[in-house]
CSV table of C-alpha atoms and ligand atoms in Angstrom, one decimal:
chain,number,residue,atom,x,y,z
A,1,UNK,CA,111.9,125.3,80.6
A,2,UNK,CA,110.4,128.5,81.7
A,3,UNK,CA,110.5,129.6,85.1
A,4,UNK,CA,106.4,129.5,85.3
A,5,UNK,CA,106.7,125.9,84.6
A,6,UNK,CA,109.0,125.2,87.6
A,7,UNK,CA,106.7,127.2,90.0
A,8,UNK,CA,103.9,125.3,88.4
A,9,UNK,CA,105.3,122.0,89.5
A,10,UNK,CA,106.1,123.1,92.9
A,11,UNK,CA,102.5,124.3,93.1
A,12,UNK,CA,100.9,120.8,92.2
A,13,UNK,CA,103.3,119.2,94.7
A,14,UNK,CA,102.7,121.5,97.6
A,15,UNK,CA,99.5,123.3,97.5
A,16,UNK,CA,96.4,121.6,98.7
A,17,UNK,CA,92.8,122.7,98.4
A,18,UNK,CA,92.4,123.1,102.3
A,19,UNK,CA,95.5,125.6,102.1
A,20,UNK,CA,93.6,127.6,99.2
A,21,UNK,CA,90.6,127.8,101.1
A,22,UNK,CA,92.2,129.0,104.3
A,23,UNK,CA,93.8,131.6,102.4
A,24,UNK,CA,90.3,132.6,100.7
A,25,UNK,CA,88.9,132.9,104.2
A,26,UNK,CA,91.1,135.8,104.9
A,27,UNK,CA,90.1,137.6,101.8
A,28,UNK,CA,87.4,140.2,102.8
A,29,UNK,CA,84.5,141.2,100.5
A,30,UNK,CA,85.2,144.7,99.1
A,31,UNK,CA,81.7,145.6,99.3
A,32,UNK,CA,81.3,144.4,103.2
A,33,UNK,CA,84.7,143.9,104.6
A,34,UNK,CA,83.4,142.0,107.5
A,35,UNK,CA,82.6,139.0,105.3
A,36,UNK,CA,85.2,136.9,103.6
A,37,UNK,CA,84.4,135.8,100.2
A,38,UNK,CA,84.0,132.1,101.6
A,39,UNK,CA,81.5,133.5,104.2
A,40,UNK,CA,79.8,135.0,101.1
A,41,UNK,CA,79.6,131.8,99.1
A,42,UNK,CA,81.3,133.5,96.1
A,43,UNK,CA,84.1,130.7,95.6
A,44,UNK,CA,82.3,127.8,94.0
A,45,UNK,CA,85.6,125.4,93.8
A,46,UNK,CA,88.9,125.6,94.1
A,47,UNK,CA,91.0,123.5,91.5
A,48,UNK,CA,94.6,122.5,91.8
A,49,UNK,CA,95.7,122.1,88.3
A,50,UNK,CA,99.0,121.3,86.8
A,51,UNK,CA,100.2,124.8,86.4
A,52,UNK,CA,98.1,126.9,88.4
A,53,UNK,CA,95.6,127.3,91.2
A,54,UNK,CA,92.2,127.9,89.8
A,55,UNK,CA,89.5,129.8,91.9
A,56,UNK,CA,86.0,129.3,90.2
A,57,UNK,CA,84.4,132.8,91.2
A,58,UNK,CA,80.4,133.3,91.2
A,59,UNK,CA,79.8,137.0,91.0
A,60,UNK,CA,77.0,138.2,93.5
A,61,UNK,CA,76.0,141.0,91.1
A,62,UNK,CA,77.2,141.0,87.3
A,63,UNK,CA,78.7,144.4,86.6
A,64,UNK,CA,79.2,145.0,90.2
A,65,UNK,CA,82.4,147.3,90.4
A,66,UNK,CA,83.9,145.2,93.2
A,67,UNK,CA,84.3,142.3,91.3
A,68,UNK,CA,87.5,143.0,89.5
A,69,UNK,CA,88.9,144.2,92.8
A,70,UNK,CA,88.0,140.8,94.4
A,71,UNK,CA,89.5,139.2,91.4
A,72,UNK,CA,92.6,141.0,91.5
A,73,UNK,CA,92.9,140.6,95.6
A,74,UNK,CA,92.4,136.7,95.0
A,75,UNK,CA,95.0,136.5,92.2
A,76,UNK,CA,97.4,138.4,94.7
A,77,UNK,CA,96.8,136.5,98.0
A,78,UNK,CA,96.2,133.1,96.6
A,79,UNK,CA,99.1,133.8,94.1
A,80,UNK,CA,101.4,133.7,97.2
A,81,UNK,CA,101.1,130.1,97.1
A,82,UNK,CA,101.4,129.3,93.6
A,83,UNK,CA,100.4,130.9,90.2
A,84,UNK,CA,96.7,131.6,90.4
A,85,UNK,CA,93.6,132.0,87.7
A,86,UNK,CA,90.4,133.2,88.5
A,87,UNK,CA,87.7,131.9,86.3
A,88,UNK,CA,84.5,133.5,86.3
A,89,UNK,CA,81.4,131.1,86.9
A,90,UNK,CA,78.8,131.9,83.9
A,91,UNK,CA,76.8,128.6,84.0
A,92,UNK,CA,75.3,129.0,87.6
A,93,UNK,CA,74.2,131.7,89.2
A,94,UNK,CA,75.2,132.9,93.1
A,95,UNK,CA,72.1,132.8,95.4
A,96,UNK,CA,71.8,134.2,98.7
A,97,UNK,CA,71.6,130.7,100.0
A,98,UNK,CA,75.4,130.5,99.4
A,99,UNK,CA,75.9,132.9,102.3
A,100,UNK,CA,77.2,130.8,105.4
A,101,UNK,CA,75.4,130.9,108.9
A,102,UNK,CA,78.6,132.6,110.0
A,103,UNK,CA,78.3,135.0,107.2
A,104,UNK,CA,74.8,135.8,108.1
A,105,UNK,CA,75.8,136.3,111.6
A,106,UNK,CA,78.5,138.9,110.7
A,107,UNK,CA,76.1,140.7,108.3
A,108,UNK,CA,73.7,141.2,111.0
A,109,UNK,CA,76.3,142.2,113.5
A,110,UNK,CA,77.7,144.8,111.1
A,111,UNK,CA,74.3,146.4,110.5
A,112,UNK,CA,73.5,144.9,107.0
A,113,UNK,CA,70.1,142.9,106.4
A,114,UNK,CA,71.1,139.6,105.0
A,115,UNK,CA,69.3,138.7,101.9
A,116,UNK,CA,66.3,136.4,103.1
A,117,UNK,CA,66.7,132.8,101.9
A,118,UNK,CA,65.5,131.4,98.5
A,119,UNK,CA,65.4,134.9,97.2
A,120,UNK,CA,64.8,134.8,93.4
A,121,UNK,CA,67.7,136.6,91.9
A,122,UNK,CA,66.0,137.8,88.9
A,123,UNK,CA,65.1,140.6,91.0
A,124,UNK,CA,67.6,143.5,90.8
A,125,UNK,CA,66.9,144.6,94.3
A,126,UNK,CA,65.1,143.0,97.3
A,127,UNK,CA,62.1,145.1,98.0
A,128,UNK,CA,61.7,143.3,101.3
A,129,UNK,CA,64.5,143.5,104.0
A,130,UNK,CA,64.4,142.7,107.5
A,131,UNK,CA,65.5,145.6,109.6
A,132,UNK,CA,68.9,144.6,111.2
A,133,UNK,CA,68.3,146.9,114.4
A,134,UNK,CA,65.2,145.7,115.7
A,135,UNK,CA,64.1,142.7,113.3
A,136,UNK,CA,61.2,144.5,112.0
A,137,UNK,CA,59.9,143.6,108.4
A,138,UNK,CA,58.1,146.5,108.2
A,139,UNK,CA,60.6,148.3,105.9
A,140,UNK,CA,60.7,150.3,102.8
A,141,UNK,CA,63.3,150.5,99.9
A,142,UNK,CA,64.4,154.0,100.2
A,143,UNK,CA,66.8,154.0,97.4
A,144,UNK,CA,67.9,151.1,95.2
A,145,UNK,CA,71.1,152.9,94.9
A,146,UNK,CA,73.2,152.8,98.1
A,147,UNK,CA,77.1,154.2,98.3
A,148,UNK,CA,77.9,151.5,96.0
A,149,UNK,CA,76.3,149.6,93.1
A,150,UNK,CA,75.8,146.5,95.1
A,151,UNK,CA,73.9,148.1,98.0
A,152,UNK,CA,70.6,149.3,98.6
A,153,UNK,CA,69.3,151.8,101.1
A,154,UNK,CA,66.2,150.7,103.2
A,155,UNK,CA,64.3,152.5,106.0
A,156,UNK,CA,62.7,151.1,108.9
A,157,UNK,CA,59.2,152.1,109.7
A,158,UNK,CA,59.5,150.3,113.3
A,159,UNK,CA,62.7,152.0,114.6
A,160,UNK,CA,63.0,154.7,112.2
A,161,UNK,CA,66.6,153.9,111.0
A,162,UNK,CA,67.8,153.6,107.6
A,163,UNK,CA,70.0,150.6,106.6
A,164,UNK,CA,71.8,149.2,104.0
A,165,UNK,CA,71.1,146.1,102.4
A,166,UNK,CA,73.5,144.0,100.1
A,167,UNK,CA,72.1,143.5,96.9
A,168,UNK,CA,71.6,139.7,96.4
A,169,UNK,CA,72.0,139.5,92.5
B,201,ZN,ZN1,64.1,148.6,112.7
């Protein structure tokens, strides 16, 4: 039989779901390196299948250029355990509610405005954002196009500082 089948059998015998989640928790989101893909809530499920580890990935923003790099990194890093496949989730939308408490804390600590809970994801950009510096809600959307396609620039009228917001779409 082929080599990959042997590796697959070993994967089934040795790899556990918690071990895969552990590796995933060390993978930084390409847009916001202080957040792991687990903090961001983009991994819906991990399945250990007969011939591969399958990671179900929920994109935060379809068409986000970070998606393919995130996918490559997951395949590479989790692939160190056993052959790994990333499946894009298309039957369920990621929502900002999936960001963990730890993720929200890290977003604030790094000067990002965490998306408000329960945001409706049909909106391409969140018009209202809380200023990560002073907590003011008196902010305006300055530019929907931040340094990358997945960020937006806001301006705080209270402390007069621009800040970036991660687009929760
Ligand atoms: Zn402010």
